[in-house]
mmCIF file of C-alpha atoms in Angstrom:
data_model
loop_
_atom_site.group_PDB
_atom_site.id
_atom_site.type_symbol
_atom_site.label_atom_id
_atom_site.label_comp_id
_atom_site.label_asym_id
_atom_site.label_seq_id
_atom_site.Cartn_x
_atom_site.Cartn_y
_atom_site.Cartn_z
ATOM 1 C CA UNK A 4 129.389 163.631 -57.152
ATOM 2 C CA UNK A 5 130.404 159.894 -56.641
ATOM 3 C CA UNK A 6 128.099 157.262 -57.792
ATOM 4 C CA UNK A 7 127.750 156.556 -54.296
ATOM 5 C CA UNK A 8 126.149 159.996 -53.486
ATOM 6 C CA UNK A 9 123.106 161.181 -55.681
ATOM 7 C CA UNK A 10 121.895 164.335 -55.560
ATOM 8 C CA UNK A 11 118.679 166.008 -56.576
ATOM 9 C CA UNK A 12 117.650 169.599 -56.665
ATOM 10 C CA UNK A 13 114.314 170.327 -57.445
ATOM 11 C CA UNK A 14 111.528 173.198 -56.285
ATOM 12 C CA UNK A 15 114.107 174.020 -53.865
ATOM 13 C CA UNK A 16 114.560 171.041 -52.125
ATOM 14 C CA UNK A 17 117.788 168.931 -52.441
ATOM 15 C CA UNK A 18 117.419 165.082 -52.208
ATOM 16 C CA UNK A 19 120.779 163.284 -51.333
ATOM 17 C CA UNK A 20 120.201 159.658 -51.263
ATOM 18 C CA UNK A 21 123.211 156.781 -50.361
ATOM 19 C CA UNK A 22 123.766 154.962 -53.476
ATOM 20 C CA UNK A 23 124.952 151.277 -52.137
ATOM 21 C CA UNK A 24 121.914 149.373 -52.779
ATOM 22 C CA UNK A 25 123.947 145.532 -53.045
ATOM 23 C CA UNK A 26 125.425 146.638 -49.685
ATOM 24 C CA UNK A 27 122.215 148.173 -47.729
ATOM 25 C CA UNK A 28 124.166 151.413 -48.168
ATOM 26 C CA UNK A 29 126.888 150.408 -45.844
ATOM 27 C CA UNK A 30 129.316 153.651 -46.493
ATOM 28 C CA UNK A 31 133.106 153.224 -46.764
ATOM 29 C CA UNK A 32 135.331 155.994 -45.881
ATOM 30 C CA UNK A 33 135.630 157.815 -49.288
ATOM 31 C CA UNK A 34 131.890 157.661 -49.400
ATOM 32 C CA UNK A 35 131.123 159.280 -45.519
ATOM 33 C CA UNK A 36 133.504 162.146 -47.100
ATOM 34 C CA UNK A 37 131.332 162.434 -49.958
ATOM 35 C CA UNK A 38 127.862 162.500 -48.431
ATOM 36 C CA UNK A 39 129.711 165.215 -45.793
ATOM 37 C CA UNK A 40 130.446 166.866 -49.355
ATOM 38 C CA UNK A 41 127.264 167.020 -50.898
ATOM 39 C CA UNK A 42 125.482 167.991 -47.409
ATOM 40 C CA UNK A 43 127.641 171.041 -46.748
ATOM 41 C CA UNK A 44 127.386 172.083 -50.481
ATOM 42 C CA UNK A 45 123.228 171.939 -50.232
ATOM 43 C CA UNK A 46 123.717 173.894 -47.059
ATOM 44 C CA UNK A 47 125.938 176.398 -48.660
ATOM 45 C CA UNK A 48 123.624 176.447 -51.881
ATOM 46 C CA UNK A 49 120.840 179.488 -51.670
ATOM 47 C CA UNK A 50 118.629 177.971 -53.883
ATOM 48 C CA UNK A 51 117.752 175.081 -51.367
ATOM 49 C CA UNK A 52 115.355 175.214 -48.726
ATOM 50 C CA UNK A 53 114.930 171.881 -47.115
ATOM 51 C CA UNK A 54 117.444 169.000 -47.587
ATOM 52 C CA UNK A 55 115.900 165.215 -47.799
ATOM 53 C CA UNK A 56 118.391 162.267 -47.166
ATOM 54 C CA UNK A 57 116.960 159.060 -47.961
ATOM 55 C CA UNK A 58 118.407 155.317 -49.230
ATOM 56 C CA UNK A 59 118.429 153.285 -52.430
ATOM 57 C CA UNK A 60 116.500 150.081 -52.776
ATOM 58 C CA UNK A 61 114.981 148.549 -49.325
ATOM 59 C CA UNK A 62 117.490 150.001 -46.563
ATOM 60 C CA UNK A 63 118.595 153.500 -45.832
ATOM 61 C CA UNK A 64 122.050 153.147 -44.193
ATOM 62 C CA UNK A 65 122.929 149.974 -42.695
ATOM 63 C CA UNK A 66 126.605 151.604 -41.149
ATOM 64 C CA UNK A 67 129.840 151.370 -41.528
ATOM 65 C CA UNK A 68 130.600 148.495 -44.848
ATOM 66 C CA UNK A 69 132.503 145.794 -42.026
ATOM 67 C CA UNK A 70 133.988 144.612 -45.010
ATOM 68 C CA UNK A 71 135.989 147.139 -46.318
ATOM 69 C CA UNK A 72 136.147 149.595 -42.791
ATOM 70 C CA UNK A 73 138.298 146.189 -40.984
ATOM 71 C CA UNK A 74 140.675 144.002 -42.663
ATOM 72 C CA UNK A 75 143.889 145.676 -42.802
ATOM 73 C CA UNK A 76 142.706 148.096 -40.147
ATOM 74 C CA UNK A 77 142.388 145.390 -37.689
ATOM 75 C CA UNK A 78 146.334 145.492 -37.065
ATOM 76 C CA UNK A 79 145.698 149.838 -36.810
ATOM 77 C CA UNK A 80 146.868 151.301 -33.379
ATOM 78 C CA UNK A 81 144.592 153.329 -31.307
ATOM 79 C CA UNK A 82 145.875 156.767 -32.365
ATOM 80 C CA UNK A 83 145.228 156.234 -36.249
ATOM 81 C CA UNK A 84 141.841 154.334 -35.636
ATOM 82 C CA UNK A 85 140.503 157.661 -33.563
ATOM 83 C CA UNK A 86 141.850 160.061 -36.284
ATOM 84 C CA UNK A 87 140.044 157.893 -39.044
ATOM 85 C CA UNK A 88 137.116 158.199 -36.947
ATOM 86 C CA UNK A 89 137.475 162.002 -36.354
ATOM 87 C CA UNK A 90 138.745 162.852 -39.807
ATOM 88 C CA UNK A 91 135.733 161.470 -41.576
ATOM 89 C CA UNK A 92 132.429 160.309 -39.364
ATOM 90 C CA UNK A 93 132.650 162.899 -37.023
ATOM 91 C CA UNK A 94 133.081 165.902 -39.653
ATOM 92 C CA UNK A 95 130.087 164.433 -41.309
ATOM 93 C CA UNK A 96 128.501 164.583 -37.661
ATOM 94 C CA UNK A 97 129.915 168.293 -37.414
ATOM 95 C CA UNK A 98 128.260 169.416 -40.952
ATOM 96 C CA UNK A 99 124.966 168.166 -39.858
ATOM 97 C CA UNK A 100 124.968 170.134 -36.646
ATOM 98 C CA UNK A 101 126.455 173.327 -38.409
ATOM 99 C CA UNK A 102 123.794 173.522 -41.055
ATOM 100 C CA UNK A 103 120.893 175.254 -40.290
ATOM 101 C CA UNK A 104 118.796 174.771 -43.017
ATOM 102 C CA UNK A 105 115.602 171.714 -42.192
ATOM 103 C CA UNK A 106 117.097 168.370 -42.456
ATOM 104 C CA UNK A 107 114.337 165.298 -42.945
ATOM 105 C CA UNK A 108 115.642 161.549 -42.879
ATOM 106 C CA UNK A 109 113.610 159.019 -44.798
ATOM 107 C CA UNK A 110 114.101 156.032 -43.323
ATOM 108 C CA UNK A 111 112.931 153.862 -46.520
ATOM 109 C CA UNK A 112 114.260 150.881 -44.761
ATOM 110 C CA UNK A 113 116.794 149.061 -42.477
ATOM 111 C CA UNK A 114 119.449 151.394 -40.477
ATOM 112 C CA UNK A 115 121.459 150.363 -38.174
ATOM 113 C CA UNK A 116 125.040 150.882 -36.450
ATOM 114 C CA UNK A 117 126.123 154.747 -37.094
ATOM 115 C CA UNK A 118 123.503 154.628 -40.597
ATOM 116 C CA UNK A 119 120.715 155.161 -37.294
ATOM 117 C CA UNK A 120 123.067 156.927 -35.310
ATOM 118 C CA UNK A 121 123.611 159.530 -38.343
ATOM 119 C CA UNK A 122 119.878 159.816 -39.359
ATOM 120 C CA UNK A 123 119.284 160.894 -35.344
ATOM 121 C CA UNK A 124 121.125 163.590 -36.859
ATOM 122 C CA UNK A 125 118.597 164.660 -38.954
ATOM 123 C CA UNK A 126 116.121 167.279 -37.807
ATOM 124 C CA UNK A 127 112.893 165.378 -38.964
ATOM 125 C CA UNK A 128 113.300 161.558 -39.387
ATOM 126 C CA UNK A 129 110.156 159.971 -41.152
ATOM 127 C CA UNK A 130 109.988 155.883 -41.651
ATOM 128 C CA UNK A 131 108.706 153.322 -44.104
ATOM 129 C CA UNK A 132 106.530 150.640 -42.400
ATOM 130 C CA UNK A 133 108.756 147.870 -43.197
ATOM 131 C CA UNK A 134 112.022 149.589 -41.704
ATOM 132 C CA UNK A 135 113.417 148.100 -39.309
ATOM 133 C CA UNK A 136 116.664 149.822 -36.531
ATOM 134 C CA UNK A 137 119.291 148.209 -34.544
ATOM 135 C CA UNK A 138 122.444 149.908 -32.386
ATOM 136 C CA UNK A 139 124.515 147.314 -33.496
ATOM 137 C CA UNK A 140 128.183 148.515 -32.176
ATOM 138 C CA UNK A 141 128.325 145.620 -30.011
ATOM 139 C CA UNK A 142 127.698 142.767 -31.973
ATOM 140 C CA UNK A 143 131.193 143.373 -33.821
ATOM 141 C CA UNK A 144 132.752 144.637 -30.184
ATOM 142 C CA UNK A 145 132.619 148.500 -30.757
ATOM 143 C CA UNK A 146 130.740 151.376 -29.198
ATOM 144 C CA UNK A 147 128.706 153.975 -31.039
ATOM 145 C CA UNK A 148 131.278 155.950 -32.915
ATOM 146 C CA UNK A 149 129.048 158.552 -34.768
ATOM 147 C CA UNK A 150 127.821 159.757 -31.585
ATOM 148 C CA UNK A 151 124.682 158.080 -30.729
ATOM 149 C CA UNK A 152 125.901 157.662 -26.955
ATOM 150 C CA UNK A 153 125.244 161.577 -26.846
ATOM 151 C CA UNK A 154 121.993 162.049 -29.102
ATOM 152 C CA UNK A 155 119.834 158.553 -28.300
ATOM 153 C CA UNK A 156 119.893 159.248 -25.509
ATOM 154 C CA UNK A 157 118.673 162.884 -25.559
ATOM 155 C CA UNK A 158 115.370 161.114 -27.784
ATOM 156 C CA UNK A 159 114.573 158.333 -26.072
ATOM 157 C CA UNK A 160 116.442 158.613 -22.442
ATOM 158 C CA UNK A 161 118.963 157.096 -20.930
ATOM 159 C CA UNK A 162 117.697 153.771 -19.636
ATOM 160 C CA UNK A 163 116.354 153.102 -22.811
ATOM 161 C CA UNK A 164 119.368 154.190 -25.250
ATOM 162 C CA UNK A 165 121.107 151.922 -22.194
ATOM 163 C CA UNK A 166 119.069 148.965 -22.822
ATOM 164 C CA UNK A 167 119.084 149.584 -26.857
ATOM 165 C CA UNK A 168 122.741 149.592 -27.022
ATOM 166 C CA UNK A 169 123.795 146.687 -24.955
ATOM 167 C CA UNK A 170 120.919 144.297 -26.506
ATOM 168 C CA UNK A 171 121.721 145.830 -29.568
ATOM 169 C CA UNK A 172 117.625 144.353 -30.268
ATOM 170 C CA UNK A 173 115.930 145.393 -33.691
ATOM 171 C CA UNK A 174 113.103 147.603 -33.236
ATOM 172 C CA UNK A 175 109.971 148.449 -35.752
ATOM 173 C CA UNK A 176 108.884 151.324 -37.180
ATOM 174 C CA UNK A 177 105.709 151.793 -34.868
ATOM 175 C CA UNK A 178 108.188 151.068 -31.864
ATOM 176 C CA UNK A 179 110.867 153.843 -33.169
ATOM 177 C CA UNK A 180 107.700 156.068 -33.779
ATOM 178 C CA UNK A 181 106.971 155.156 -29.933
ATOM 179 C CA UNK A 182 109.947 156.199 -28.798
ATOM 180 C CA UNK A 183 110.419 159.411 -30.277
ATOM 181 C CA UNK A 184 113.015 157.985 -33.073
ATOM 182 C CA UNK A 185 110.743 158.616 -35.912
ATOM 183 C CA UNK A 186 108.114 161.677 -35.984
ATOM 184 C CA UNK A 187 106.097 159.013 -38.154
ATOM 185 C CA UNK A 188 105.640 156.097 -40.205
ATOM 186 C CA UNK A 189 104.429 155.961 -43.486
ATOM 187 C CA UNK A 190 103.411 152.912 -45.913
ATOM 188 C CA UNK A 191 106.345 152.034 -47.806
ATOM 189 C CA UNK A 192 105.154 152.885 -51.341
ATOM 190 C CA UNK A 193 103.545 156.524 -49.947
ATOM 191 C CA UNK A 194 107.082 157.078 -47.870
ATOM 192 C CA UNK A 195 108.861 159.528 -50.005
ATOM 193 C CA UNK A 196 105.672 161.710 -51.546
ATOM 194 C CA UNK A 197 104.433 161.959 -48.004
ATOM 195 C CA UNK A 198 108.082 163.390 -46.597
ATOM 196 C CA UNK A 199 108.073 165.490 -50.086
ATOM 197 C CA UNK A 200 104.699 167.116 -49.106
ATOM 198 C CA UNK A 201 106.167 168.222 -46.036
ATOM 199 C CA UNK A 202 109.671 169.989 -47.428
ATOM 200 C CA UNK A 203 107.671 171.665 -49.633
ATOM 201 C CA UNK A 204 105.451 172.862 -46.397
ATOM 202 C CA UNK A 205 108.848 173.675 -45.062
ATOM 203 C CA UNK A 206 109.667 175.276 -48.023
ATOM 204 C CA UNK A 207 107.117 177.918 -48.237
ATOM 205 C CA UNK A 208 107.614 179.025 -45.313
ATOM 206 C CA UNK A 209 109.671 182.262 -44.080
ATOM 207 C CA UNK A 210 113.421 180.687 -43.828
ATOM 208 C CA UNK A 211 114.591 183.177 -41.361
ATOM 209 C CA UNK A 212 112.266 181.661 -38.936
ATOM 210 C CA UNK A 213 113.085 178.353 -39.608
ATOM 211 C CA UNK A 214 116.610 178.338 -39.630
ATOM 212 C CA UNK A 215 116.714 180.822 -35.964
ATOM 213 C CA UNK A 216 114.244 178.121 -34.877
ATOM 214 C CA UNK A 217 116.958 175.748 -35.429
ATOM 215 C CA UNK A 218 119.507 177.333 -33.948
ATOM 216 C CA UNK A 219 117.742 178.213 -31.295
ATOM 217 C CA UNK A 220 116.544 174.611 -30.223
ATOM 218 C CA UNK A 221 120.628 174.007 -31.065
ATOM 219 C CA UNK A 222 121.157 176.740 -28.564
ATOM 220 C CA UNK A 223 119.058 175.245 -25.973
ATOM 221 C CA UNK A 224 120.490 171.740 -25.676
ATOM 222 C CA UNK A 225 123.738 173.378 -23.950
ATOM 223 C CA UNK A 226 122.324 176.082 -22.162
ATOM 224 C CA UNK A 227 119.868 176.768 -19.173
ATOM 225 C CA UNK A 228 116.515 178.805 -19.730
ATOM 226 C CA UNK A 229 118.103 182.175 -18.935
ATOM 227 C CA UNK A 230 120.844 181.883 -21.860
ATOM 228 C CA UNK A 231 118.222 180.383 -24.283
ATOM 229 C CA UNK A 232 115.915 183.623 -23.526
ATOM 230 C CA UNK A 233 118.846 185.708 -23.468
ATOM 231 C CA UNK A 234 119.391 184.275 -26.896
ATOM 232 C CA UNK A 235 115.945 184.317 -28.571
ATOM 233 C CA UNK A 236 115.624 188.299 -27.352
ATOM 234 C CA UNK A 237 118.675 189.000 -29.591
ATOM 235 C CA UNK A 238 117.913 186.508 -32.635
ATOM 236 C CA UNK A 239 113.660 187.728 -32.156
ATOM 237 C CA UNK A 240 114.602 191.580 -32.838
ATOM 238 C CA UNK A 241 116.589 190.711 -36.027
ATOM 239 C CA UNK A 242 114.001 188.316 -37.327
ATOM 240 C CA UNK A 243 110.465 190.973 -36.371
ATOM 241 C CA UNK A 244 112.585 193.541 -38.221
ATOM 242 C CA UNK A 245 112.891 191.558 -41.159
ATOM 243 C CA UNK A 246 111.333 191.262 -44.404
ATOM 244 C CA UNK A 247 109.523 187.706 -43.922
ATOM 245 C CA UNK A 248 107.720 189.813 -40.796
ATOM 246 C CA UNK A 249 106.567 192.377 -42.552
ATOM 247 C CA UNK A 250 105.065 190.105 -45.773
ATOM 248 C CA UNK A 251 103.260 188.251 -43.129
ATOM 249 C CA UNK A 252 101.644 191.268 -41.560
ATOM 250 C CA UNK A 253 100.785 192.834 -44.722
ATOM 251 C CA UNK A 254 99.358 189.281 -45.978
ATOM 252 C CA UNK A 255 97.317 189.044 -42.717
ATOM 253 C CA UNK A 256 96.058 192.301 -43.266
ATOM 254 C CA UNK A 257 95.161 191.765 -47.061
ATOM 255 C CA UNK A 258 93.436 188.781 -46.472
ATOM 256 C CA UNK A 259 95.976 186.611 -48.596
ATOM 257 C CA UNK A 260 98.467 184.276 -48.403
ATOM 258 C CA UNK A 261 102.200 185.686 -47.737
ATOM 259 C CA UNK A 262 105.375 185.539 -50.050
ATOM 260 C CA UNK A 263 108.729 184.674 -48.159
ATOM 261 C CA UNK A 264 111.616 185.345 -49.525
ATOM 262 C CA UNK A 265 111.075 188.442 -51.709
ATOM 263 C CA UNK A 266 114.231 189.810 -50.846
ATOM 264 C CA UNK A 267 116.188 186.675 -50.913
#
């Protein structure tokens, strides 16, 4: 994997971490392909569990690198500039929503422009106090290309993804937390054994159930209540008739803490 892209497998959890520090992480093209790379290849990979994505140095993903993303693209007609958007953000944005393993963001620092919009992205997204996040699209004149006009608002409602991505205002840790952004915050130095602690959590836990709890809550965001039941019915018969069930029971009933994945 690029220098850009490191990743980590250990105790069954896979850490992928943006590799830009002298640019806040700011991702090029060839590097959005990568990380899209080394996500669907943890997905694929039975040996992980939970997948981690996190930053180098004091920012997780400050967006698109202006620098090299512009210039020559500037003079780009509108045909090309979609298929550049759709041929490499968007199937990062379509391997994040096909994976159903646990996906936790930590936010070690600054994100902004589609580096927030892809961590919203993330199942679980977990921040250092000092981080700090801005919708930036429109301070260079562009709208949220990695589809944050479809999933902030879905966190944090529509007046207030309105108001966050015409102002295009910074916004703390505490306040993210607030507004649903964040599930926590975490003292900077404490950040990543805290979010470790809880993919391992993740980790010993029955996967079936995780990853139809997923989908299921995937499921739900398209459909009404009936097609969501209609749904969990099918997907609850395959998972009480499985072997993660069963160890449970038999652990309840022995008085001792269950083994998932036995028969993985």
């Amino acid at each position: 994997m690029s220098d850009n892209i490191l990743v980590n497998i250990s105790d069954s959890i896979a850490t992928i971490t943006l590799n830009r520090p002298e640019k806040r992480n700011a991702f090029h093209l060839k590097m959005v392909d990568q990380w899209c790379e080394s996500l669907k290849t943890c997905a694929e990979d039975k040996s992980v569990k939970v997948i981690i994505i996190t930053g180098k140095g004091d920012a997780f993903c400050a967006g698109g690198d202006i620098a090299e993303l512009m210039g020559a693209r500037l003079k780009m007609g509108p045909e090309d500039r979609k298929s550049e958007l759709k041929d490499h953000v968007h199937k990062l944005v379509r391997v994040f929503l096909e994976n159903d393993k646990p996906v936790i963001a930590a936010m070690n620092g600054v994100a902004t422009g589609a580096g927030l919009d892809l961590a919203l992205y993330a199942d679980l997204r977990y921040a250092a106090t000092s981080a700090r996040f801005s919708e930036t699209y429109v301070r260079v004149g562009l709208i949220p290309g990695a589809g944050g006009a479809w999933m902030l608002p879905r966190i944090v409602g529509e007046a207030k993804a309105f108001e966050l991505l015409w102002t295009s205002d910074f916004i703390t840790a505490d306040e993210a937390q607030e507004l649903g952004i964040v599930n926590n915050v975490f003292a900077d130095k404490v950040l990543m054994a805290e979010v470790i602690k809880i993919a391992k959590k993740i980790a010993s836990g029955p996967q079936s159930a995780n990853r139809a709890i997923k989908r299921a809550i995937f499921h739900g965001r398209n459909s009404d209540l009936y097609s969501s039941l209609d749904h969990i019915s099918s997907t609850y018969g395959l998972i009480a008739t499985g072997a993660d069930h069963k160890e449970a029971v038999n652990a309840f009933l022995e008085k001792r803490e269950p083994i998932f994945g036995k028969n993985e």
